[in-house]
Short mmCIF file of C-alpha atoms and ligand atoms in Angstrom, two decimals:
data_model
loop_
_atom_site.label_atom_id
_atom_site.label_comp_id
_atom_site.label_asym_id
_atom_site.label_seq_id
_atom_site.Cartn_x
_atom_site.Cartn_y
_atom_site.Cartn_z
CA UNK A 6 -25.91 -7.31 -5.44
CA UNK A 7 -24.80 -3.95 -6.74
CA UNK A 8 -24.79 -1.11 -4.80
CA UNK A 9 -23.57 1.33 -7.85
CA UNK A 10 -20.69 1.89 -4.98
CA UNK A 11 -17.87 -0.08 -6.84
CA UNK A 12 -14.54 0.93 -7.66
CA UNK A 13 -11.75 -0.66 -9.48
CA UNK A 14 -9.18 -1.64 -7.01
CA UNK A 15 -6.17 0.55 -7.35
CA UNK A 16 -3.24 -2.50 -7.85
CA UNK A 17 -5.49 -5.41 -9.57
CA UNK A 18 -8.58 -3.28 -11.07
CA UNK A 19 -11.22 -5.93 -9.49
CA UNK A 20 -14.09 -4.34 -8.16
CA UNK A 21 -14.22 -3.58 -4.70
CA UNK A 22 -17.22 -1.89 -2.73
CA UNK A 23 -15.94 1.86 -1.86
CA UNK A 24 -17.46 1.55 1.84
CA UNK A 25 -16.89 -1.71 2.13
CA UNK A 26 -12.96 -2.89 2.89
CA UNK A 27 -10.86 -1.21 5.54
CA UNK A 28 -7.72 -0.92 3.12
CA UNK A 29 -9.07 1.74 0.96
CA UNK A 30 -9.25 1.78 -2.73
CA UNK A 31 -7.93 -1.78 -2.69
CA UNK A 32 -9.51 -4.90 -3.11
CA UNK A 33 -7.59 -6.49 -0.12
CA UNK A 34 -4.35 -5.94 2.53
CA UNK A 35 -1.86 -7.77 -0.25
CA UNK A 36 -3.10 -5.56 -2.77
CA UNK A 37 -2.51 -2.22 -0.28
CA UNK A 38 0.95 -3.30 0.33
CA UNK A 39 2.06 -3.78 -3.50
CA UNK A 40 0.99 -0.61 -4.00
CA UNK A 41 2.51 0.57 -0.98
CA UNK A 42 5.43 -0.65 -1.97
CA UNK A 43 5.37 0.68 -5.39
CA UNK A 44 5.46 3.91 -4.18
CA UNK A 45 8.21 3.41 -1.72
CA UNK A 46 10.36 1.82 -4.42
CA UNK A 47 10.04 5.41 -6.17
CA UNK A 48 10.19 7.73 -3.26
CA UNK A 49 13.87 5.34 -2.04
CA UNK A 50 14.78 5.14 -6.07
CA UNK A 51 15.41 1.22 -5.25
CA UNK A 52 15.98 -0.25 -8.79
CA UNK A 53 15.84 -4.18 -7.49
CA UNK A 54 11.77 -4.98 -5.75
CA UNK A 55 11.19 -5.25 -2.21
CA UNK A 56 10.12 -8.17 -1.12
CA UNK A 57 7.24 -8.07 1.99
CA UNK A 58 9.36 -7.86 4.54
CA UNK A 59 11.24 -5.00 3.36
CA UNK A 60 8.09 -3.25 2.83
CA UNK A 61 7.60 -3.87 6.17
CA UNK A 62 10.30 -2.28 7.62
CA UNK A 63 10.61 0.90 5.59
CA UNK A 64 6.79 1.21 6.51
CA UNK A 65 7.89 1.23 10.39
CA UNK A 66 10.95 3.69 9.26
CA UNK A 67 8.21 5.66 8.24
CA UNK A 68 5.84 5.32 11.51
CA UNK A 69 8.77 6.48 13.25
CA UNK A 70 9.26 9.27 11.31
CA UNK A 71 5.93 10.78 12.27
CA UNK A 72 6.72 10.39 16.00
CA UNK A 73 9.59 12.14 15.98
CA UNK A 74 9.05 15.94 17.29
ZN1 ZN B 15 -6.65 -5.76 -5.86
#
Protein backbone atom coordinates (compact mmCIF):
# COMPACT_ATOMS: atom_id res chain seq x y z
CA UNK A 1 0.00 0.00 0.00
CA UNK A 2 1.07 3.59 -0.36
CA UNK A 3 1.13 5.80 2.28
CA UNK A 4 2.27 8.98 -0.02
CA UNK A 5 5.21 8.77 2.83
CA UNK A 6 8.00 7.39 0.44
CA UNK A 7 11.30 8.62 -0.15
CA UNK A 8 14.05 7.61 -2.40
CA UNK A 9 16.68 6.00 -0.35
CA UNK A 10 19.68 8.23 -0.15
CA UNK A 11 22.60 5.46 -1.53
CA UNK A 12 20.31 3.11 -3.92
CA UNK A 13 17.18 5.54 -4.72
CA UNK A 14 14.59 2.54 -3.86
CA UNK A 15 11.75 3.69 -2.08
CA UNK A 16 11.69 3.48 1.46
CA UNK A 17 8.74 4.55 3.88
CA UNK A 18 10.04 7.92 5.72
CA UNK A 19 8.61 6.61 9.22
CA UNK A 20 9.19 3.39 8.60
CA UNK A 21 13.15 2.08 8.91
CA UNK A 22 15.30 2.99 11.88
CA UNK A 23 18.38 3.95 9.55
CA UNK A 24 16.98 7.09 8.24
CA UNK A 25 16.71 8.13 4.70
CA UNK A 26 18.04 4.71 3.74
CA UNK A 27 16.45 1.81 2.52
CA UNK A 28 18.44 -0.53 4.92
CA UNK A 29 21.74 -0.69 7.54
CA UNK A 30 24.17 -1.68 4.31
CA UNK A 31 22.87 1.13 2.51
CA UNK A 32 23.51 3.66 5.81
CA UNK A 33 26.98 2.48 6.02
CA UNK A 34 28.00 3.07 2.19
CA UNK A 35 26.92 6.26 2.59
CA UNK A 36 28.51 6.58 5.78
CA UNK A 37 31.40 5.70 4.43
CA UNK A 38 31.27 7.91 1.50
CA UNK A 39 31.38 10.69 3.55
CA UNK A 40 34.19 9.56 5.71
CA UNK A 41 36.27 8.78 2.63
CA UNK A 42 35.90 12.71 1.94
CA UNK A 43 36.12 14.15 5.36
CA UNK A 44 39.84 11.54 5.80
CA UNK A 45 40.65 12.45 1.84
CA UNK A 46 41.30 8.47 1.56
CA UNK A 47 41.78 8.02 -2.26
CA UNK A 48 41.68 3.88 -2.09
CA UNK A 49 37.65 2.61 -0.54
CA UNK A 50 37.17 1.38 2.82
CA UNK A 51 36.13 -1.73 3.09
CA UNK A 52 33.32 -2.51 6.17
CA UNK A 53 35.50 -2.98 8.63
CA UNK A 54 37.35 0.10 8.24
CA UNK A 55 34.19 1.91 8.28
CA UNK A 56 33.77 0.39 11.33
CA UNK A 57 36.50 1.55 13.10
CA UNK A 58 36.76 5.16 12.00
CA UNK A 59 32.97 5.18 13.06
CA UNK A 60 34.17 4.16 16.77
CA UNK A 61 37.19 6.86 16.28
CA UNK A 62 34.43 9.01 15.91
CA UNK A 63 32.13 7.78 19.01
CA UNK A 64 35.11 8.43 20.94
CA UNK A 65 35.54 11.65 19.82
CA UNK A 66 32.24 12.82 21.23
CA UNK A 67 33.13 11.43 24.70
CA UNK A 68 35.99 13.14 25.08
CA UNK A 69 35.48 16.44 27.40
ZN1 LIG B 1 19.24 1.75 -0.43
Amino acid sequence: MSSGNTIPCATCSAPVDFFAPPVGPFCSPRCQMVDLGRWLAEDYRISEPLDYEEIAELRNQLEDQHEAP
